[in-house]
Amino acid sequence: MTEKLIAYDPATALIDDEEIAFFMADAVETGDSAYIARARDAVARANRVVKTSDKNGPLSGSE
């Protein structure tokens, strides 16, 4: 049986500054510059989602 994998975007879990700090500290701890860059991209995506949510009201399903 073949299992289907789904894409996971860590930006969806970065809901506050504490989560972002933990996520980035973990990325930096790896010492892998490519991984750190991807983590920074995820943080940027998370910040855009939060700004959009603040501007347009709560995201559907988060009420």
mmCIF file as gemmi writes it, N, C-alpha and C atoms, coordinates in Angstrom:
data_model
loop_
_atom_site.group_PDB
_atom_site.id
_atom_site.type_symbol
_atom_site.label_atom_id
_atom_site.label_alt_id
_atom_site.label_comp_id
_atom_site.label_asym_id
_atom_site.label_entity_id
_atom_site.label_seq_id
_atom_site.pdbx_PDB_ins_code
_atom_site.Cartn_x
_atom_site.Cartn_y
_atom_site.Cartn_z
_atom_site.occupancy
_atom_site.B_iso_or_equiv
_atom_site.pdbx_formal_charge
_atom_site.auth_seq_id
_atom_site.auth_asym_id
_atom_site.pdbx_PDB_model_num
ATOM 1 N N . MET Axp A 1 ? 0.837 -1.178 0 1 0 ? 1 A 1
ATOM 2 C CA . MET Axp A 1 ? 0 0 0 1 0 ? 1 A 1
ATOM 3 C C . MET Axp A 1 ? 0.885 1.246 0 1 0 ? 1 A 1
ATOM 4 N N . THR Axp A 2 ? 0.543 2.198 -0.823 1 0 ? 2 A 1
ATOM 5 C CA . THR Axp A 2 ? 1.3 3.431 -0.92 1 0 ? 2 A 1
ATOM 6 C C . THR Axp A 2 ? 0.59 4.536 -0.149 1 0 ? 2 A 1
ATOM 7 N N . GLU Axp A 3 ? 1.346 5.186 0.728 1 0 ? 3 A 1
ATOM 8 C CA . GLU Axp A 3 ? 0.777 6.288 1.489 1 0 ? 3 A 1
ATOM 9 C C . GLU Axp A 3 ? 1.006 7.587 0.727 1 0 ? 3 A 1
ATOM 10 N N . LYS Axp A 4 ? -0.014 8.437 0.721 1 0 ? 4 A 1
ATOM 11 C CA . LYS Axp A 4 ? 0.127 9.744 0.107 1 0 ? 4 A 1
ATOM 12 C C . LYS Axp A 4 ? 0.711 10.702 1.135 1 0 ? 4 A 1
ATOM 13 N N . LEU Axp A 5 ? 1.689 11.443 0.712 1 0 ? 5 A 1
ATOM 14 C CA . LEU Axp A 5 ? 2.267 12.477 1.564 1 0 ? 5 A 1
ATOM 15 C C . LEU Axp A 5 ? 1.647 13.814 1.187 1 0 ? 5 A 1
ATOM 16 N N . ILE Axp A 6 ? 1.459 14.636 2.178 1 0 ? 6 A 1
ATOM 17 C CA . ILE Axp A 6 ? 0.932 15.965 1.905 1 0 ? 6 A 1
ATOM 18 C C . ILE Axp A 6 ? 2.013 16.992 2.211 1 0 ? 6 A 1
ATOM 19 N N . ALA Axp A 7 ? 1.934 18.109 1.543 1 0 ? 7 A 1
ATOM 20 C CA . ALA Axp A 7 ? 2.9 19.182 1.785 1 0 ? 7 A 1
ATOM 21 C C . ALA Axp A 7 ? 2.608 19.81 3.148 1 0 ? 7 A 1
ATOM 22 N N . TYR Axp A 8 ? 3.657 20.093 3.878 1 0 ? 8 A 1
ATOM 23 C CA . TYR Axp A 8 ? 3.525 20.743 5.177 1 0 ? 8 A 1
ATOM 24 C C . TYR Axp A 8 ? 4.269 22.064 5.128 1 0 ? 8 A 1
ATOM 25 N N . ASP Axp A 9 ? 3.6 23.127 5.478 1 0 ? 9 A 1
ATOM 26 C CA . ASP Axp A 9 ? 4.23 24.439 5.527 1 0 ? 9 A 1
ATOM 27 C C . ASP Axp A 9 ? 4.386 24.834 6.99 1 0 ? 9 A 1
ATOM 28 N N . PRO Axp A 10 ? 5.616 24.885 7.494 1 0 ? 10 A 1
ATOM 29 C CA . PRO Axp A 10 ? 5.804 25.221 8.907 1 0 ? 10 A 1
ATOM 30 C C . PRO Axp A 10 ? 5.316 26.621 9.256 1 0 ? 10 A 1
ATOM 31 N N . ALA Axp A 11 ? 5.127 27.468 8.259 1 0 ? 11 A 1
ATOM 32 C CA . ALA Axp A 11 ? 4.642 28.822 8.525 1 0 ? 11 A 1
ATOM 33 C C . ALA Axp A 11 ? 3.277 28.794 9.211 1 0 ? 11 A 1
ATOM 34 N N . THR Axp A 12 ? 2.496 27.759 8.963 1 0 ? 12 A 1
ATOM 35 C CA . THR Axp A 12 ? 1.168 27.674 9.581 1 0 ? 12 A 1
ATOM 36 C C . THR Axp A 12 ? 1.24 27.464 11.088 1 0 ? 12 A 1
ATOM 37 N N . ALA Axp A 13 ? 2.358 26.964 11.58 1 0 ? 13 A 1
ATOM 38 C CA . ALA Axp A 13 ? 2.508 26.721 13.016 1 0 ? 13 A 1
ATOM 39 C C . ALA Axp A 13 ? 3.147 27.903 13.751 1 0 ? 13 A 1
ATOM 40 N N . LEU Axp A 14 ? 3.634 28.869 13.008 1 0 ? 14 A 1
ATOM 41 C CA . LEU Axp A 14 ? 4.324 30.006 13.616 1 0 ? 14 A 1
ATOM 42 C C . LEU Axp A 14 ? 3.305 31.094 13.93 1 0 ? 14 A 1
ATOM 43 N N . ILE Axp A 15 ? 2.63 30.922 15.063 1 0 ? 15 A 1
ATOM 44 C CA . ILE Axp A 15 ? 1.499 31.779 15.376 1 0 ? 15 A 1
ATOM 45 C C . ILE Axp A 15 ? 1.836 32.95 16.289 1 0 ? 15 A 1
ATOM 46 N N . ASP Axp A 16 ? 3.012 32.938 16.902 1 0 ? 16 A 1
ATOM 47 C CA . ASP Axp A 16 ? 3.388 34.056 17.762 1 0 ? 16 A 1
ATOM 48 C C . ASP Axp A 16 ? 4.916 34.158 17.832 1 0 ? 16 A 1
ATOM 49 N N . ASP Axp A 17 ? 5.38 35.208 18.471 1 0 ? 17 A 1
ATOM 50 C CA . ASP Axp A 17 ? 6.823 35.466 18.539 1 0 ? 17 A 1
ATOM 51 C C . ASP Axp A 17 ? 7.588 34.345 19.237 1 0 ? 17 A 1
ATOM 52 N N . GLU Axp A 18 ? 6.975 33.727 20.232 1 0 ? 18 A 1
ATOM 53 C CA . GLU Axp A 18 ? 7.644 32.642 20.956 1 0 ? 18 A 1
ATOM 54 C C . GLU Axp A 18 ? 7.882 31.441 20.028 1 0 ? 18 A 1
ATOM 55 N N . GLU Axp A 19 ? 6.878 31.094 19.243 1 0 ? 19 A 1
ATOM 56 C CA . GLU Axp A 19 ? 7.021 29.985 18.29 1 0 ? 19 A 1
ATOM 57 C C . GLU Axp A 19 ? 8.096 30.296 17.25 1 0 ? 19 A 1
ATOM 58 N N . ILE Axp A 20 ? 8.1 31.528 16.762 1 0 ? 20 A 1
ATOM 59 C CA . ILE Axp A 20 ? 9.093 31.944 15.767 1 0 ? 20 A 1
ATOM 60 C C . ILE Axp A 20 ? 10.493 31.872 16.357 1 0 ? 20 A 1
ATOM 61 N N . ALA Axp A 21 ? 10.66 32.362 17.58 1 0 ? 21 A 1
ATOM 62 C CA . ALA Axp A 21 ? 11.971 32.336 18.225 1 0 ? 21 A 1
ATOM 63 C C . ALA Axp A 21 ? 12.478 30.909 18.395 1 0 ? 21 A 1
ATOM 64 N N . PHE Axp A 22 ? 11.613 30.012 18.835 1 0 ? 22 A 1
ATOM 65 C CA . PHE Axp A 22 ? 11.996 28.611 19.012 1 0 ? 22 A 1
ATOM 66 C C . PHE Axp A 22 ? 12.371 27.988 17.673 1 0 ? 22 A 1
ATOM 67 N N . PHE Axp A 23 ? 11.555 28.237 16.649 1 0 ? 23 A 1
ATOM 68 C CA . PHE Axp A 23 ? 11.784 27.697 15.318 1 0 ? 23 A 1
ATOM 69 C C . PHE Axp A 23 ? 13.13 28.174 14.766 1 0 ? 23 A 1
ATOM 70 N N . MET Axp A 24 ? 13.412 29.466 14.887 1 0 ? 24 A 1
ATOM 71 C CA . MET Axp A 24 ? 14.659 30.01 14.361 1 0 ? 24 A 1
ATOM 72 C C . MET Axp A 24 ? 15.865 29.531 15.175 1 0 ? 24 A 1
ATOM 73 N N . ALA Axp A 25 ? 15.719 29.418 16.479 1 0 ? 25 A 1
ATOM 74 C CA . ALA Axp A 25 ? 16.825 28.915 17.305 1 0 ? 25 A 1
ATOM 75 C C . ALA Axp A 25 ? 17.168 27.484 16.904 1 0 ? 25 A 1
ATOM 76 N N . ASP Axp A 26 ? 16.151 26.686 16.646 1 0 ? 26 A 1
ATOM 77 C CA . ASP Axp A 26 ? 16.372 25.313 16.21 1 0 ? 26 A 1
ATOM 78 C C . ASP Axp A 26 ? 17.085 25.288 14.852 1 0 ? 26 A 1
ATOM 79 N N . ALA Axp A 27 ? 16.67 26.154 13.94 1 0 ? 27 A 1
ATOM 80 C CA . ALA Axp A 27 ? 17.3 26.208 12.618 1 0 ? 27 A 1
ATOM 81 C C . ALA Axp A 27 ? 18.767 26.627 12.728 1 0 ? 27 A 1
ATOM 82 N N . VAL Axp A 28 ? 19.035 27.64 13.525 1 0 ? 28 A 1
ATOM 83 C CA . VAL Axp A 28 ? 20.416 28.128 13.688 1 0 ? 28 A 1
ATOM 84 C C . VAL Axp A 28 ? 21.284 27.05 14.324 1 0 ? 28 A 1
ATOM 85 N N . GLU Axp A 29 ? 20.721 26.307 15.253 1 0 ? 29 A 1
ATOM 86 C CA . GLU Axp A 29 ? 21.467 25.25 15.933 1 0 ? 29 A 1
ATOM 87 C C . GLU Axp A 29 ? 21.98 24.182 14.961 1 0 ? 29 A 1
ATOM 88 N N . THR Axp A 30 ? 21.281 23.982 13.845 1 0 ? 30 A 1
ATOM 89 C CA . THR Axp A 30 ? 21.73 22.98 12.869 1 0 ? 30 A 1
ATOM 90 C C . THR Axp A 30 ? 23.024 23.39 12.188 1 0 ? 30 A 1
ATOM 91 N N . GLY Axp A 31 ? 23.27 24.704 12.083 1 0 ? 31 A 1
ATOM 92 C CA . GLY Axp A 31 ? 24.46 25.184 11.396 1 0 ? 31 A 1
ATOM 93 C C . GLY Axp A 31 ? 24.369 25.067 9.884 1 0 ? 31 A 1
ATOM 94 N N . ASP Axp A 32 ? 23.234 24.66 9.368 1 0 ? 32 A 1
ATOM 95 C CA . ASP Axp A 32 ? 23.026 24.47 7.93 1 0 ? 32 A 1
ATOM 96 C C . ASP Axp A 32 ? 22.451 25.758 7.352 1 0 ? 32 A 1
ATOM 97 N N . SER Axp A 33 ? 23.263 26.483 6.572 1 0 ? 33 A 1
ATOM 98 C CA . SER Axp A 33 ? 22.837 27.788 6.063 1 0 ? 33 A 1
ATOM 99 C C . SER Axp A 33 ? 21.619 27.678 5.147 1 0 ? 33 A 1
ATOM 100 N N . ALA Axp A 34 ? 21.511 26.612 4.39 1 0 ? 34 A 1
ATOM 101 C CA . ALA Axp A 34 ? 20.341 26.436 3.515 1 0 ? 34 A 1
ATOM 102 C C . ALA Axp A 34 ? 19.082 26.227 4.349 1 0 ? 34 A 1
ATOM 103 N N . TYR Axp A 35 ? 19.196 25.449 5.412 1 0 ? 35 A 1
ATOM 104 C CA . TYR Axp A 35 ? 18.045 25.218 6.288 1 0 ? 35 A 1
ATOM 105 C C . TYR Axp A 35 ? 17.641 26.509 6.993 1 0 ? 35 A 1
ATOM 106 N N . ILE Axp A 36 ? 18.623 27.275 7.429 1 0 ? 36 A 1
ATOM 107 C CA . ILE Axp A 36 ? 18.339 28.554 8.087 1 0 ? 36 A 1
ATOM 108 C C . ILE Axp A 36 ? 17.621 29.494 7.122 1 0 ? 36 A 1
ATOM 109 N N . ALA Axp A 37 ? 18.055 29.52 5.874 1 0 ? 37 A 1
ATOM 110 C CA . ALA Axp A 37 ? 17.411 30.364 4.869 1 0 ? 37 A 1
ATOM 111 C C . ALA Axp A 37 ? 15.966 29.938 4.647 1 0 ? 37 A 1
ATOM 112 N N . ARG Axp A 38 ? 15.714 28.639 4.585 1 0 ? 38 A 1
ATOM 113 C CA . ARG Axp A 38 ? 14.341 28.149 4.417 1 0 ? 38 A 1
ATOM 114 C C . ARG Axp A 38 ? 13.491 28.497 5.645 1 0 ? 38 A 1
ATOM 115 N N . ALA Axp A 39 ? 14.089 28.434 6.817 1 0 ? 39 A 1
ATOM 116 C CA . ALA Axp A 39 ? 13.366 28.8 8.041 1 0 ? 39 A 1
ATOM 117 C C . ALA Axp A 39 ? 13.009 30.281 8.018 1 0 ? 39 A 1
ATOM 118 N N . ARG Axp A 40 ? 13.929 31.119 7.568 1 0 ? 40 A 1
ATOM 119 C CA . ARG Axp A 40 ? 13.642 32.557 7.469 1 0 ? 40 A 1
ATOM 120 C C . ARG Axp A 40 ? 12.514 32.814 6.481 1 0 ? 40 A 1
ATOM 121 N N . ASP Axp A 41 ? 12.488 32.065 5.388 1 0 ? 41 A 1
ATOM 122 C CA . ASP Axp A 41 ? 11.396 32.195 4.414 1 0 ? 41 A 1
ATOM 123 C C . ASP Axp A 41 ? 10.062 31.81 5.05 1 0 ? 41 A 1
ATOM 124 N N . ALA Axp A 42 ? 10.07 30.756 5.849 1 0 ? 42 A 1
ATOM 125 C CA . ALA Axp A 42 ? 8.845 30.315 6.525 1 0 ? 42 A 1
ATOM 126 C C . ALA Axp A 42 ? 8.351 31.398 7.491 1 0 ? 42 A 1
ATOM 127 N N . VAL Axp A 43 ? 9.274 32.03 8.196 1 0 ? 43 A 1
ATOM 128 C CA . VAL Axp A 43 ? 8.909 33.103 9.125 1 0 ? 43 A 1
ATOM 129 C C . VAL Axp A 43 ? 8.313 34.277 8.343 1 0 ? 43 A 1
ATOM 130 N N . ALA Axp A 44 ? 8.903 34.606 7.205 1 0 ? 44 A 1
ATOM 131 C CA . ALA Axp A 44 ? 8.374 35.701 6.385 1 0 ? 44 A 1
ATOM 132 C C . ALA Axp A 44 ? 6.962 35.374 5.907 1 0 ? 44 A 1
ATOM 133 N N . ARG Axp A 45 ? 6.724 34.127 5.493 1 0 ? 45 A 1
ATOM 134 C CA . ARG Axp A 45 ? 5.379 33.718 5.07 1 0 ? 45 A 1
ATOM 135 C C . ARG Axp A 45 ? 4.405 33.817 6.235 1 0 ? 45 A 1
ATOM 136 N N . ALA Axp A 46 ? 4.827 33.386 7.393 1 0 ? 46 A 1
ATOM 137 C CA . ALA Axp A 46 ? 3.963 33.438 8.576 1 0 ? 46 A 1
ATOM 138 C C . ALA Axp A 46 ? 3.608 34.884 8.914 1 0 ? 46 A 1
ATOM 139 N N . ASN Axp A 47 ? 4.567 35.773 8.812 1 0 ? 47 A 1
ATOM 140 C CA . ASN Axp A 47 ? 4.304 37.183 9.104 1 0 ? 47 A 1
ATOM 141 C C . ASN Axp A 47 ? 3.333 37.783 8.098 1 0 ? 47 A 1
ATOM 142 N N . ARG Axp A 48 ? 3.44 37.391 6.826 1 0 ? 48 A 1
ATOM 143 C CA . ARG Axp A 48 ? 2.501 37.892 5.814 1 0 ? 48 A 1
ATOM 144 C C . ARG Axp A 48 ? 1.091 37.399 6.116 1 0 ? 48 A 1
ATOM 145 N N . VAL Axp A 49 ? 0.957 36.151 6.541 1 0 ? 49 A 1
ATOM 146 C CA . VAL Axp A 49 ? -0.358 35.602 6.869 1 0 ? 49 A 1
ATOM 147 C C . VAL Axp A 49 ? -0.96 36.364 8.045 1 0 ? 49 A 1
ATOM 148 N N . VAL Axp A 50 ? -0.156 36.641 9.052 1 0 ? 50 A 1
ATOM 149 C CA . VAL Axp A 50 ? -0.648 37.37 10.22 1 0 ? 50 A 1
ATOM 150 C C . VAL Axp A 50 ? -1.069 38.781 9.832 1 0 ? 50 A 1
ATOM 151 N N . LYS Axp A 51 ? -0.262 39.472 9.029 1 0 ? 51 A 1
ATOM 152 C CA . LYS Axp A 51 ? -0.604 40.837 8.611 1 0 ? 51 A 1
ATOM 153 C C . LYS Axp A 51 ? -1.881 40.839 7.782 1 0 ? 51 A 1
ATOM 154 N N . THR Axp A 52 ? -2.033 39.868 6.898 1 0 ? 52 A 1
ATOM 155 C CA . THR Axp A 52 ? -3.24 39.773 6.083 1 0 ? 52 A 1
ATOM 156 C C . THR Axp A 52 ? -4.447 39.498 6.962 1 0 ? 52 A 1
ATOM 157 N N . SER Axp A 53 ? -4.278 38.621 7.933 1 0 ? 53 A 1
ATOM 158 C CA . SER Axp A 53 ? -5.363 38.29 8.849 1 0 ? 53 A 1
ATOM 159 C C . SER Axp A 53 ? -5.772 39.515 9.661 1 0 ? 53 A 1
ATOM 160 N N . ASP Axp A 54 ? -4.781 40.256 10.156 1 0 ? 54 A 1
ATOM 161 C CA . ASP Axp A 54 ? -5.081 41.453 10.938 1 0 ? 54 A 1
ATOM 162 C C . ASP Axp A 54 ? -5.83 42.477 10.091 1 0 ? 54 A 1
ATOM 163 N N . LYS Axp A 55 ? -5.458 42.583 8.841 1 0 ? 55 A 1
ATOM 164 C CA . LYS Axp A 55 ? -6.062 43.567 7.941 1 0 ? 55 A 1
ATOM 165 C C . LYS Axp A 55 ? -7.479 43.169 7.534 1 0 ? 55 A 1
ATOM 166 N N . ASN Axp A 56 ? -7.716 41.879 7.305 1 0 ? 56 A 1
ATOM 167 C CA . ASN Axp A 56 ? -8.989 41.401 6.773 1 0 ? 56 A 1
ATOM 168 C C . ASN Axp A 56 ? -9.88 40.709 7.807 1 0 ? 56 A 1
ATOM 169 N N . GLY Axp A 57 ? -9.47 40.682 9.035 1 0 ? 57 A 1
ATOM 170 C CA . GLY Axp A 57 ? -10.251 39.99 10.05 1 0 ? 57 A 1
ATOM 171 C C . GLY Axp A 57 ? -9.734 38.571 10.232 1 0 ? 57 A 1
ATOM 172 N N . PRO Axp A 58 ? -10.355 37.809 11.106 1 0 ? 58 A 1
ATOM 173 C CA . PRO Axp A 58 ? -9.876 36.444 11.382 1 0 ? 58 A 1
ATOM 174 C C . PRO Axp A 58 ? -9.968 35.539 10.163 1 0 ? 58 A 1
ATOM 175 N N . LEU Axp A 59 ? -9.05 34.604 10.095 1 0 ? 59 A 1
ATOM 176 C CA . LEU Axp A 59 ? -9.075 33.608 9.017 1 0 ? 59 A 1
ATOM 177 C C . LEU Axp A 59 ? -10.247 32.679 9.238 1 0 ? 59 A 1
ATOM 178 N N . SER Axp A 60 ? -10.825 32.18 8.167 1 0 ? 60 A 1
ATOM 179 C CA . SER Axp A 60 ? -11.956 31.269 8.311 1 0 ? 60 A 1
ATOM 180 C C . SER Axp A 60 ? -11.526 30.03 9.068 1 0 ? 60 A 1
ATOM 181 N N . GLY Axp A 61 ? -12.37 29.571 9.95 1 0 ? 61 A 1
ATOM 182 C CA . GLY Axp A 61 ? -12.065 28.381 10.739 1 0 ? 61 A 1
ATOM 183 C C . GLY Axp A 61 ? -11.289 28.666 11.995 1 0 ? 61 A 1
ATOM 184 N N . SER Axp A 62 ? -10.862 29.916 12.201 1 0 ? 62 A 1
ATOM 185 C CA . SER Axp A 62 ? -10.081 30.222 13.402 1 0 ? 62 A 1
ATOM 186 C C . SER Axp A 62 ? -10.916 30.954 14.436 1 0 ? 62 A 1
ATOM 187 N N . GLU Axp A 63 ? -12.207 30.974 14.25 1 0 ? 63 A 1
ATOM 188 C CA . GLU Axp A 63 ? -13.062 31.695 15.174 1 0 ? 63 A 1
ATOM 189 C C . GLU Axp A 63 ? -13.411 30.85 16.37 1 0 ? 63 A 1
